[in-house]
Short mmCIF file of C-alpha atoms in Angstrom, two decimals:
data_model
loop_
_atom_site.label_atom_id
_atom_site.label_comp_id
_atom_site.label_asym_id
_atom_site.label_seq_id
_atom_site.Cartn_x
_atom_site.Cartn_y
_atom_site.Cartn_z
CA MET A 793 167.00 104.34 93.45
CA PRO A 794 168.39 104.09 89.94
CA ASP A 795 167.31 106.80 87.45
CA ARG A 796 166.72 104.56 84.49
CA PRO A 797 164.79 105.67 81.40
CA GLY A 798 161.96 103.15 80.85
CA THR A 799 161.38 102.63 84.43
CA VAL A 800 158.01 103.36 86.24
CA THR A 801 158.72 104.48 89.78
CA VAL A 802 155.61 104.09 91.85
CA ILE A 803 155.60 106.37 94.93
CA GLY A 804 153.44 105.99 97.86
CA ILE A 805 152.53 109.36 99.68
CA ALA A 806 151.69 109.49 103.40
CA GLY A 807 149.28 112.17 103.82
CA TYR A 808 148.61 114.85 101.33
CA GLY A 809 152.05 116.38 100.37
CA LEU A 810 155.56 115.60 99.32
CA ASP A 811 157.36 117.37 102.26
CA ASN A 812 158.89 114.30 103.88
CA ILE A 813 160.13 112.30 100.89
CA SER A 814 163.45 110.47 100.74
CA PRO A 815 166.25 111.82 98.62
CA ASP A 816 165.86 108.96 96.38
CA VAL A 817 162.11 109.85 95.69
CA GLU A 818 163.17 113.41 95.19
CA ASP A 819 165.66 112.33 92.58
CA ALA A 820 162.94 110.20 90.64
CA LEU A 821 160.57 112.95 90.84
CA GLY A 822 163.07 115.41 89.72
CA SER A 823 164.10 113.39 86.54
CA ALA A 824 160.50 112.31 85.85
CA GLN A 825 159.24 113.40 82.25
CA LEU A 826 155.67 112.04 83.01
CA VAL A 827 154.03 112.08 86.34
CA ILE A 828 150.82 110.12 86.75
CA GLY A 829 148.34 110.40 89.77
CA GLY A 830 145.04 111.25 91.23
CA ARG A 831 144.02 114.98 91.22
CA ARG A 832 145.30 115.61 94.72
CA HIS A 833 148.53 113.86 94.20
CA LEU A 834 149.28 115.86 91.05
CA GLU A 835 148.45 119.12 92.97
CA ALA A 836 150.91 118.10 95.72
CA PHE A 837 153.47 117.28 92.81
CA GLU A 838 152.96 120.79 91.30
CA ASP A 839 153.26 122.52 94.65
CA TRP A 840 156.57 120.60 95.37
CA GLN A 841 157.77 121.37 91.86
CA GLN A 842 157.11 125.05 92.14
CA ARG A 843 158.97 125.29 95.42
CA ARG A 844 162.06 123.89 93.96
CA GLY A 845 161.62 125.76 90.70
CA GLY A 846 161.54 122.66 88.40
CA ALA A 847 160.37 122.94 84.82
CA HIS A 848 156.93 121.89 83.81
CA VAL A 849 156.40 118.11 83.54
CA ARG A 850 153.79 116.46 81.54
CA SER A 851 151.13 114.76 83.69
CA VAL A 852 148.29 112.48 83.33
CA THR A 853 145.33 112.43 86.04
CA ILE A 854 144.12 108.91 87.16
CA GLY A 855 140.25 109.18 86.77
CA SER A 856 137.70 106.36 86.66
CA ASP A 857 139.78 104.47 84.06
CA ALA A 858 143.06 103.68 86.00
CA ASP A 859 143.86 101.16 83.23
CA ASP A 860 144.23 103.87 80.76
CA ALA A 861 146.64 105.78 82.98
CA CYS A 862 148.70 102.61 83.44
CA ARG A 863 148.79 101.99 79.50
CA ARG A 864 150.18 105.64 79.31
CA ALA A 865 152.82 104.93 81.82
CA ALA A 866 153.70 101.61 79.97
CA ALA A 867 153.89 103.51 76.67
CA ALA A 868 156.01 106.29 77.84
CA ALA A 869 158.38 103.84 79.65
CA GLY A 870 158.57 101.75 76.44
CA ASP A 871 159.72 104.86 74.61
CA GLY A 872 162.53 105.25 77.27
CA ILE A 873 160.73 108.18 79.20
CA PRO A 874 161.09 108.11 83.02
CA VAL A 875 157.74 107.92 84.63
CA CYS A 876 156.58 108.37 88.26
CA VAL A 877 153.16 107.26 89.42
CA LEU A 878 151.89 108.81 92.67
CA ALA A 879 149.46 106.92 94.95
CA SER A 880 148.20 107.03 98.51
CA GLY A 881 150.05 105.08 100.98
CA ASP A 882 151.22 101.62 99.95
CA PRO A 883 150.46 101.28 96.25
CA GLY A 884 150.71 97.61 96.41
CA PHE A 885 148.02 97.26 98.83
CA PHE A 886 144.76 97.65 97.04
CA GLY A 887 146.48 100.19 94.86
CA ILE A 888 147.65 101.04 91.43
CA VAL A 889 150.38 98.43 91.33
CA ARG A 890 148.06 95.46 90.29
CA ALA A 891 146.75 97.56 87.32
CA LEU A 892 150.38 98.59 86.37
CA LEU A 893 151.54 95.02 86.40
CA ARG A 894 149.01 94.06 83.68
CA VAL A 895 151.05 96.34 81.24
CA VAL A 896 154.48 96.84 82.73
CA ASP A 897 157.10 94.24 83.35
CA ARG A 898 157.77 94.09 87.02
CA ARG A 899 161.70 94.42 86.22
CA HIS A 900 160.74 97.97 85.06
CA LEU A 901 158.85 98.95 88.30
CA ILE A 902 160.47 100.38 91.36
CA ILE A 903 157.89 100.63 93.95
CA VAL A 904 158.38 103.03 97.06
CA PRO A 905 155.59 102.44 99.57
CA ALA A 906 154.36 104.70 102.34
CA PRO A 907 152.32 103.40 105.27
CA SER A 908 148.85 102.13 104.09
CA SER A 909 145.75 103.85 105.27
CA VAL A 910 144.96 100.59 107.08
CA SER A 911 148.07 100.51 109.00
CA LEU A 912 147.72 104.04 109.92
CA ALA A 913 144.15 103.62 111.11
CA PHE A 914 144.82 100.66 113.34
CA ALA A 915 147.94 102.45 114.77
CA ARG A 916 145.70 105.46 115.59
CA ILE A 917 143.26 103.44 117.44
CA GLY A 918 145.96 101.35 119.21
CA LEU A 919 145.17 97.92 117.90
CA PRO A 920 147.36 95.18 116.10
CA TRP A 921 145.90 94.30 112.72
CA ASP A 922 147.67 91.09 111.88
CA ASP A 923 144.22 89.38 112.64
CA ALA A 924 142.18 91.78 110.62
CA THR A 925 140.36 91.12 107.41
CA VAL A 926 140.99 93.98 105.02
CA ILE A 927 138.66 94.47 102.06
CA SER A 928 138.15 97.35 99.56
CA ALA A 929 134.74 98.65 98.59
CA HIS A 930 136.60 101.06 96.25
CA GLY A 931 135.63 100.05 92.68
CA ARG A 932 134.24 96.83 93.99
CA PRO A 933 130.91 95.56 95.09
CA LEU A 934 129.81 96.90 98.50
CA ALA A 935 128.07 93.53 99.18
CA ASP A 936 131.60 91.88 99.24
CA ALA A 937 132.64 94.26 102.16
CA ILE A 938 129.20 93.54 103.93
CA GLY A 939 129.99 89.89 103.68
CA ALA A 940 133.39 90.34 105.08
CA ILE A 941 131.94 92.25 108.14
CA ARG A 942 129.40 89.57 108.78
CA VAL A 943 131.88 86.67 109.18
CA SER A 944 134.89 88.44 110.56
CA ARG A 945 135.86 89.49 114.04
CA LYS A 946 138.00 92.63 112.92
CA VAL A 947 137.50 94.20 109.66
CA ALA A 948 138.99 97.22 107.93
CA VAL A 949 137.02 98.49 104.86
CA LEU A 950 138.60 100.78 102.22
CA THR A 951 135.84 103.13 101.10
CA SER A 952 135.20 105.54 98.34
CA PRO A 953 132.92 108.30 97.22
CA GLY A 954 130.84 105.63 95.34
CA SER A 955 130.86 103.38 98.61
CA PRO A 956 131.14 105.80 101.48
CA PRO A 957 131.37 104.79 105.09
CA GLU A 958 127.65 105.68 105.56
CA SER A 959 126.82 102.88 103.11
CA VAL A 960 128.94 100.40 104.86
CA GLY A 961 127.10 101.33 108.23
CA LYS A 962 123.71 100.79 106.76
#
């Protein structure tokens, strides 16, 4: 994975930590001057960084306004600063990549996915999922998820604190 200033490297994390990352991802994180991610991703990054004795790196927490974090990534990359964005699983699957593409040219994105939560869930229950409908209720209307459940034989619904599994079940 090239270490180019002005590049935004989007790193999918499997699970909660950075213990099993590839050497390329380790290089990208080690050279990043700005790291963006959710609270738990940044905590994992700080733990990883402390274990390797790295210097403090500026970070931005992705909160309710993911577009703002993406604009910050784009601005930093535009200034030649290497940026890493941490995300769960496959960041191109209902993830941060869509928002980043609104402000970052795809030629300046390096995307390193991990398995998605959906692929892991279907693997854990021992079912193929190539025939499944996948819908997100994370930041989207819960009614859309309910509609998909009603018309599909097999559905995976990505939930969030605002649309928890209990709401889908009701």
